[in-house]
Amino acid sequence: MLTFEKYVRPGTTRQAYKLLRENRQATVIGGMMWLRLADRTSPLGIDLSNCGLDKIEETPAGFRIGAMVTLGQLEGHEHFQAATCGIFAEAVRDIVGTQFRNLATVGGSLYARMGFSDVVCALLALDTEVELEGAGTMPIIPFVERGARNDVLTHVVVRRHRYRAAFESVRNAATDFSALNAAAACWQGSWHVAVGARPKKATLVTGGERIPLRAEFSPAELDGVCELAESLDFGDDLRGTAAWRRAVAPALVRRAVERAAGKPRAEKEA
C-alpha cells in the first residue's frame, strides 16, 4: 500500500508548487484512484483538494478544466460534450464504473500519462493545452511526451472549434483497460489522430507538426494515415501482442476517422 511520512493540504497551487520544489520525492495527490495501488512510502503527500481546482470554466474561447475535476463531472458536462462531439464521454464510459469516474480526476489521469489511458488519447486529438504551476502553459503534445515532474498541473484547457470527433477502443471486457485505442478530431482544416494503449502512452499519428490529413481527405490520404498507424512502435502485455496491435491499429484509426467525418460539426470556431 502507499503510505506517507507526512501529509499536507495547501490552500493554493503556489504553496503546493513550493512544497514540491523543496521535496523532490514528494507525491502530488489528485483522486488517488491509481496512486493507492502503489506499494511504497513517500516522504510527503501534497493533497490538492483545497486549491480550488474542481471547477469547469466555460468561455467563448473554450473550456478551462481544473485538475481536480472528476472524470464523471466532465463526462456529464453537457456544453463540453456538445462542443467536442462527445469524444470525452466516449473515451471514459468504459473506465471501470460510475463510482470510479466520480473519484478519478482529469488532472491525475493526464499527469500520470499512463499507457492505457483513454483520457490522454482523447485529449491529444483536441486542441488542448495544460497549465502548470511552475512551467506555465504548454500544448498537450510536449507535456505528454516529456512530462513535468517538478511542476503542479492545475488546469487543462480545451479550445473551442467546429470539431468533428470520435473515439474508438478495443477491450477484452467492458470495464477492462483498453487493449488499443484511437481518437480522431478535425479542427482548423485538418485531422488530429492519436493512438494509445500500444501499450505505451498515446501519440499523435497526424496533426500538429506530424504529417497532416486534410479535412476533406481522399481515400488514398486516409490509407496513408492508416499505414502510419501500422508503423508505430507497439509492444506486448497481458491484453495483446505487438503483432496484434500492429494489425488492428489501421482498422481502428480508419473507424475513428470515418465515424468522426460522418458527424455534424460542433460549435463554430472561436
Short mmCIF file of C-alpha atoms in Angstrom, two decimals:
data_model
loop_
_atom_site.label_atom_id
_atom_site.label_comp_id
_atom_site.label_asym_id
_atom_site.label_seq_id
_atom_site.Cartn_x
_atom_site.Cartn_y
_atom_site.Cartn_z
CA MET A 1 0.00 0.00 0.00
CA LEU A 2 1.01 3.63 -0.44
CA THR A 3 1.93 5.43 2.77
CA PHE A 4 3.12 8.97 3.53
CA GLU A 5 5.58 10.07 6.16
CA LYS A 6 3.92 13.49 6.10
CA TYR A 7 0.64 14.69 4.58
CA VAL A 8 -0.28 18.32 3.79
CA ARG A 9 -3.22 20.12 2.16
CA PRO A 10 -2.00 23.51 0.90
CA GLY A 11 -4.55 26.22 0.19
CA THR A 12 -3.05 27.40 -3.11
CA THR A 13 -1.25 25.86 -6.06
CA ARG A 14 1.69 28.20 -5.41
CA GLN A 15 2.09 26.67 -1.95
CA ALA A 16 1.83 23.19 -3.43
CA TYR A 17 4.49 24.01 -6.01
CA LYS A 18 6.82 25.41 -3.35
CA LEU A 19 6.44 22.23 -1.29
CA LEU A 20 7.12 20.08 -4.34
CA ARG A 21 10.26 22.03 -5.23
CA GLU A 22 11.53 21.67 -1.66
CA ASN A 23 10.74 17.95 -1.54
CA ARG A 24 11.64 16.38 -4.88
CA GLN A 25 10.46 12.94 -3.76
CA ALA A 26 7.04 14.22 -2.71
CA THR A 27 3.85 12.84 -4.27
CA VAL A 28 1.10 15.14 -5.56
CA ILE A 29 -2.31 13.68 -4.72
CA GLY A 30 -5.25 14.00 -7.08
CA GLY A 31 -8.10 11.47 -7.00
CA MET A 32 -5.85 8.70 -5.59
CA MET A 33 -7.57 6.02 -7.70
CA TRP A 34 -4.29 4.82 -9.22
CA LEU A 35 -1.82 6.05 -6.60
CA ARG A 36 -3.49 3.98 -3.89
CA LEU A 37 -2.42 0.82 -5.72
CA ALA A 38 1.28 1.68 -5.29
CA ASP A 39 3.39 -0.23 -2.79
CA ARG A 40 5.84 2.34 -1.46
CA THR A 41 6.41 5.04 1.13
CA SER A 42 6.54 8.69 0.06
CA PRO A 43 8.17 11.28 2.32
CA LEU A 44 5.41 13.81 1.61
CA GLY A 45 1.89 13.71 0.20
CA ILE A 46 0.65 17.02 -1.26
CA ASP A 47 -3.16 16.97 -1.46
CA LEU A 48 -4.59 19.47 -3.98
CA SER A 49 -8.20 19.21 -2.80
CA ASN A 50 -8.10 22.63 -1.07
CA CYS A 51 -6.68 24.51 -4.06
CA GLY A 52 -9.97 25.29 -5.83
CA LEU A 53 -9.24 23.11 -8.85
CA ASP A 54 -12.61 21.34 -9.02
CA LYS A 55 -14.41 23.67 -11.45
CA ILE A 56 -15.09 23.72 -15.20
CA GLU A 57 -14.96 27.28 -16.55
CA GLU A 58 -16.64 27.92 -19.90
CA THR A 59 -15.66 30.92 -22.02
CA PRO A 60 -16.19 31.89 -25.67
CA ALA A 61 -12.66 30.56 -26.34
CA GLY A 62 -13.17 27.16 -24.77
CA PHE A 63 -13.18 25.22 -21.51
CA ARG A 64 -10.75 25.57 -18.59
CA ILE A 65 -10.94 22.39 -16.58
CA GLY A 66 -9.49 22.24 -13.07
CA ALA A 67 -7.11 19.37 -12.39
CA MET A 68 -9.35 18.09 -9.57
CA VAL A 69 -12.45 17.90 -11.79
CA THR A 70 -13.51 14.27 -11.85
CA LEU A 71 -13.94 12.23 -15.00
CA GLY A 72 -17.61 11.93 -14.09
CA GLN A 73 -18.02 15.72 -13.85
CA LEU A 74 -16.53 16.29 -17.29
CA GLU A 75 -18.35 13.31 -18.77
CA GLY A 76 -21.64 14.80 -17.63
CA HIS A 77 -20.91 18.42 -18.67
CA GLU A 78 -23.44 18.92 -21.46
CA HIS A 79 -21.84 22.01 -23.02
CA PHE A 80 -18.38 20.41 -23.13
CA GLN A 81 -19.72 17.21 -24.67
CA ALA A 82 -21.74 19.15 -27.26
CA ALA A 83 -18.73 21.30 -28.16
CA THR A 84 -16.44 18.28 -28.66
CA CYS A 85 -18.89 15.85 -30.30
CA GLY A 86 -18.98 13.72 -27.17
CA ILE A 87 -15.45 12.37 -27.64
CA PHE A 88 -14.61 12.54 -23.93
CA ALA A 89 -17.77 10.72 -22.89
CA GLU A 90 -17.00 8.05 -25.48
CA ALA A 91 -13.47 7.72 -24.10
CA VAL A 92 -14.37 7.32 -20.43
CA ARG A 93 -17.68 5.46 -20.46
CA ASP A 94 -15.99 2.05 -20.08
CA ILE A 95 -13.46 3.13 -17.44
CA VAL A 96 -14.28 0.77 -14.54
CA GLY A 97 -17.63 2.23 -13.43
CA THR A 98 -19.55 5.33 -12.40
CA GLN A 99 -18.28 5.35 -8.80
CA PHE A 100 -14.68 5.18 -10.01
CA ARG A 101 -15.18 8.00 -12.52
CA ASN A 102 -16.73 10.15 -9.80
CA LEU A 103 -13.43 9.97 -7.89
CA ALA A 104 -10.71 9.76 -10.54
CA THR A 105 -9.60 13.23 -11.68
CA VAL A 106 -8.81 14.70 -15.09
CA GLY A 107 -5.50 16.06 -13.80
CA GLY A 108 -4.46 12.78 -12.22
CA SER A 109 -5.30 10.85 -15.38
CA LEU A 110 -3.36 13.26 -17.59
CA TYR A 111 -0.38 13.91 -15.31
CA ALA A 112 0.38 10.20 -14.93
CA ARG A 113 0.48 9.76 -18.74
CA MET A 114 -0.26 6.05 -18.32
CA GLY A 115 -0.02 3.99 -21.46
CA PHE A 116 -3.52 2.57 -21.20
CA SER A 117 -5.13 5.99 -20.64
CA ASP A 118 -8.22 6.69 -22.72
CA VAL A 119 -8.27 10.22 -21.31
CA VAL A 120 -4.82 11.11 -22.69
CA CYS A 121 -5.65 9.68 -26.12
CA ALA A 122 -8.90 11.67 -26.40
CA LEU A 123 -7.39 14.96 -25.24
CA LEU A 124 -4.44 14.60 -27.65
CA ALA A 125 -6.82 14.75 -30.60
CA LEU A 126 -8.41 18.02 -29.42
CA ASP A 127 -6.85 21.49 -29.32
CA THR A 128 -5.63 21.09 -25.74
CA GLU A 129 -3.18 22.94 -23.53
CA VAL A 130 -2.11 22.33 -19.94
CA GLU A 131 -1.48 24.96 -17.29
CA LEU A 132 1.29 24.20 -14.81
CA GLU A 133 2.27 25.99 -11.65
CA GLY A 134 5.93 26.48 -12.42
CA ALA A 135 6.32 25.84 -16.15
CA GLY A 136 3.31 27.90 -17.22
CA THR A 137 1.12 26.98 -20.21
CA MET A 138 2.15 24.49 -22.88
CA PRO A 139 0.48 22.43 -25.62
CA ILE A 140 -0.53 18.94 -24.59
CA ILE A 141 1.82 17.20 -27.05
CA PRO A 142 5.16 18.11 -25.42
CA PHE A 143 3.60 17.61 -21.99
CA VAL A 144 2.57 14.04 -22.82
CA GLU A 145 5.92 13.33 -24.46
CA ARG A 146 8.15 14.76 -21.72
CA GLY A 147 6.01 15.25 -18.61
CA ALA A 148 6.66 17.83 -15.89
CA ARG A 149 7.91 16.07 -12.79
CA ASN A 150 8.55 19.13 -10.61
CA ASP A 151 5.58 21.23 -11.68
CA VAL A 152 1.96 21.10 -10.48
CA LEU A 153 -0.70 20.55 -13.14
CA THR A 154 -3.51 23.00 -12.36
CA HIS A 155 -5.78 23.16 -15.43
CA VAL A 156 -6.50 21.54 -18.78
CA VAL A 157 -7.71 23.95 -21.46
CA VAL A 158 -9.65 22.69 -24.49
CA ARG A 159 -10.08 25.33 -27.20
CA ARG A 160 -13.42 25.73 -28.91
CA HIS A 161 -13.60 24.78 -32.61
CA ARG A 162 -16.12 23.31 -35.01
CA TYR A 163 -14.95 19.82 -34.15
CA ARG A 164 -15.83 16.55 -35.73
CA ALA A 165 -14.53 13.89 -33.37
CA ALA A 166 -14.79 10.23 -32.37
CA PHE A 167 -13.08 7.75 -30.06
CA GLU A 168 -12.62 4.02 -30.62
CA SER A 169 -11.16 1.31 -28.42
CA VAL A 170 -10.76 -2.45 -28.19
CA ARG A 171 -11.16 -4.09 -24.77
CA ASN A 172 -11.11 -7.68 -23.63
CA ALA A 173 -14.04 -6.90 -21.31
CA ALA A 174 -16.40 -3.95 -20.99
CA THR A 175 -14.70 -2.32 -17.99
CA ASP A 176 -11.14 -3.51 -18.66
CA PHE A 177 -8.29 -1.23 -19.73
CA SER A 178 -8.11 -0.57 -23.46
CA ALA A 179 -6.00 -3.08 -25.33
CA LEU A 180 -5.73 -0.42 -28.06
CA ASN A 181 -7.46 2.92 -28.58
CA ALA A 182 -7.66 5.69 -31.16
CA ALA A 183 -9.10 9.21 -31.21
CA ALA A 184 -9.72 11.43 -34.24
CA ALA A 185 -10.75 15.08 -34.30
CA CYS A 186 -10.92 17.55 -37.18
CA TRP A 187 -10.32 21.23 -36.43
CA GLN A 188 -8.80 24.19 -38.25
CA GLY A 189 -8.88 22.35 -41.55
CA SER A 190 -7.04 19.16 -40.66
CA TRP A 191 -7.38 15.92 -38.73
CA HIS A 192 -5.58 15.12 -35.50
CA VAL A 193 -5.38 11.39 -34.91
CA ALA A 194 -3.93 9.72 -31.80
CA VAL A 195 -3.27 6.08 -30.98
CA GLY A 196 -2.83 4.84 -27.42
CA ALA A 197 -2.63 1.70 -25.28
CA ARG A 198 0.15 0.47 -27.56
CA PRO A 199 0.66 -0.35 -24.56
CA LYS A 200 2.93 2.70 -24.43
CA LYS A 201 1.45 6.17 -23.90
CA ALA A 202 -0.69 7.71 -26.61
CA THR A 203 0.94 9.52 -29.50
CA LEU A 204 -0.25 11.60 -32.43
CA VAL A 205 -0.19 10.00 -35.86
CA THR A 206 -1.29 13.14 -37.71
CA GLY A 207 -1.76 16.76 -36.64
CA GLY A 208 0.45 19.39 -35.07
CA GLU A 209 3.90 19.01 -36.58
CA ARG A 210 3.08 15.47 -37.70
CA ILE A 211 2.04 14.57 -41.24
CA PRO A 212 -1.23 16.43 -41.97
CA LEU A 213 -4.53 14.92 -43.09
CA ARG A 214 -6.81 17.41 -44.83
CA ALA A 215 -10.33 17.94 -43.54
CA GLU A 216 -11.77 16.65 -46.79
CA PHE A 217 -9.36 13.77 -47.32
CA SER A 218 -9.23 11.37 -50.24
CA PRO A 219 -9.37 7.57 -49.78
CA ALA A 220 -5.68 7.42 -50.66
CA GLU A 221 -4.81 10.01 -47.99
CA LEU A 222 -6.69 8.06 -45.35
CA ASP A 223 -4.92 4.89 -46.48
CA GLY A 224 -1.62 6.68 -45.89
CA VAL A 225 -2.61 7.61 -42.32
CA CYS A 226 -3.60 4.01 -41.62
CA GLU A 227 -0.19 2.88 -42.87
CA LEU A 228 1.43 5.38 -40.48
CA ALA A 229 -0.58 3.90 -37.62
CA GLU A 230 0.69 0.46 -38.53
CA SER A 231 4.29 1.72 -38.39
CA LEU A 232 4.05 2.92 -34.78
CA ASP A 233 6.08 1.27 -32.03
CA PHE A 234 3.93 -1.40 -30.38
CA GLY A 235 4.65 -3.73 -27.50
CA ASP A 236 3.32 -6.81 -25.71
CA ASP A 237 1.36 -7.04 -22.47
CA LEU A 238 -1.36 -9.20 -20.94
CA ARG A 239 -4.01 -7.62 -23.18
CA GLY A 240 -2.37 -8.16 -26.52
CA THR A 241 0.80 -8.69 -28.51
CA ALA A 242 2.69 -6.13 -30.56
CA ALA A 243 1.81 -8.06 -33.71
CA TRP A 244 -1.89 -7.99 -32.87
CA ARG A 245 -1.81 -4.25 -32.12
CA ARG A 246 0.05 -3.54 -35.36
CA ALA A 247 -2.59 -5.45 -37.30
CA VAL A 248 -5.58 -3.81 -35.58
CA ALA A 249 -4.34 -0.19 -35.36
CA PRO A 250 -5.00 0.74 -39.02
CA ALA A 251 -8.60 -0.51 -38.84
CA LEU A 252 -9.21 1.27 -35.53
CA VAL A 253 -7.84 4.55 -36.90
CA ARG A 254 -9.91 4.22 -40.06
CA ARG A 255 -13.04 3.58 -37.99
CA ALA A 256 -12.44 6.61 -35.76
CA VAL A 257 -11.76 8.99 -38.67
CA GLU A 258 -14.64 7.77 -40.82
CA ARG A 259 -17.12 7.88 -37.93
CA ALA A 260 -15.99 11.38 -36.94
CA ALA A 261 -16.16 12.54 -40.55
CA GLY A 262 -19.79 11.46 -40.68
CA LYS A 263 -20.77 13.54 -37.65
CA PRO A 264 -22.15 17.06 -37.93
CA ARG A 265 -19.70 19.74 -36.84
CA ALA A 266 -19.91 21.01 -33.28
CA GLU A 267 -19.86 24.69 -32.37
CA LYS A 268 -18.40 27.46 -34.53
CA GLU A 269 -14.73 28.33 -34.48
CA ALA A 270 -13.86 30.83 -31.75
#
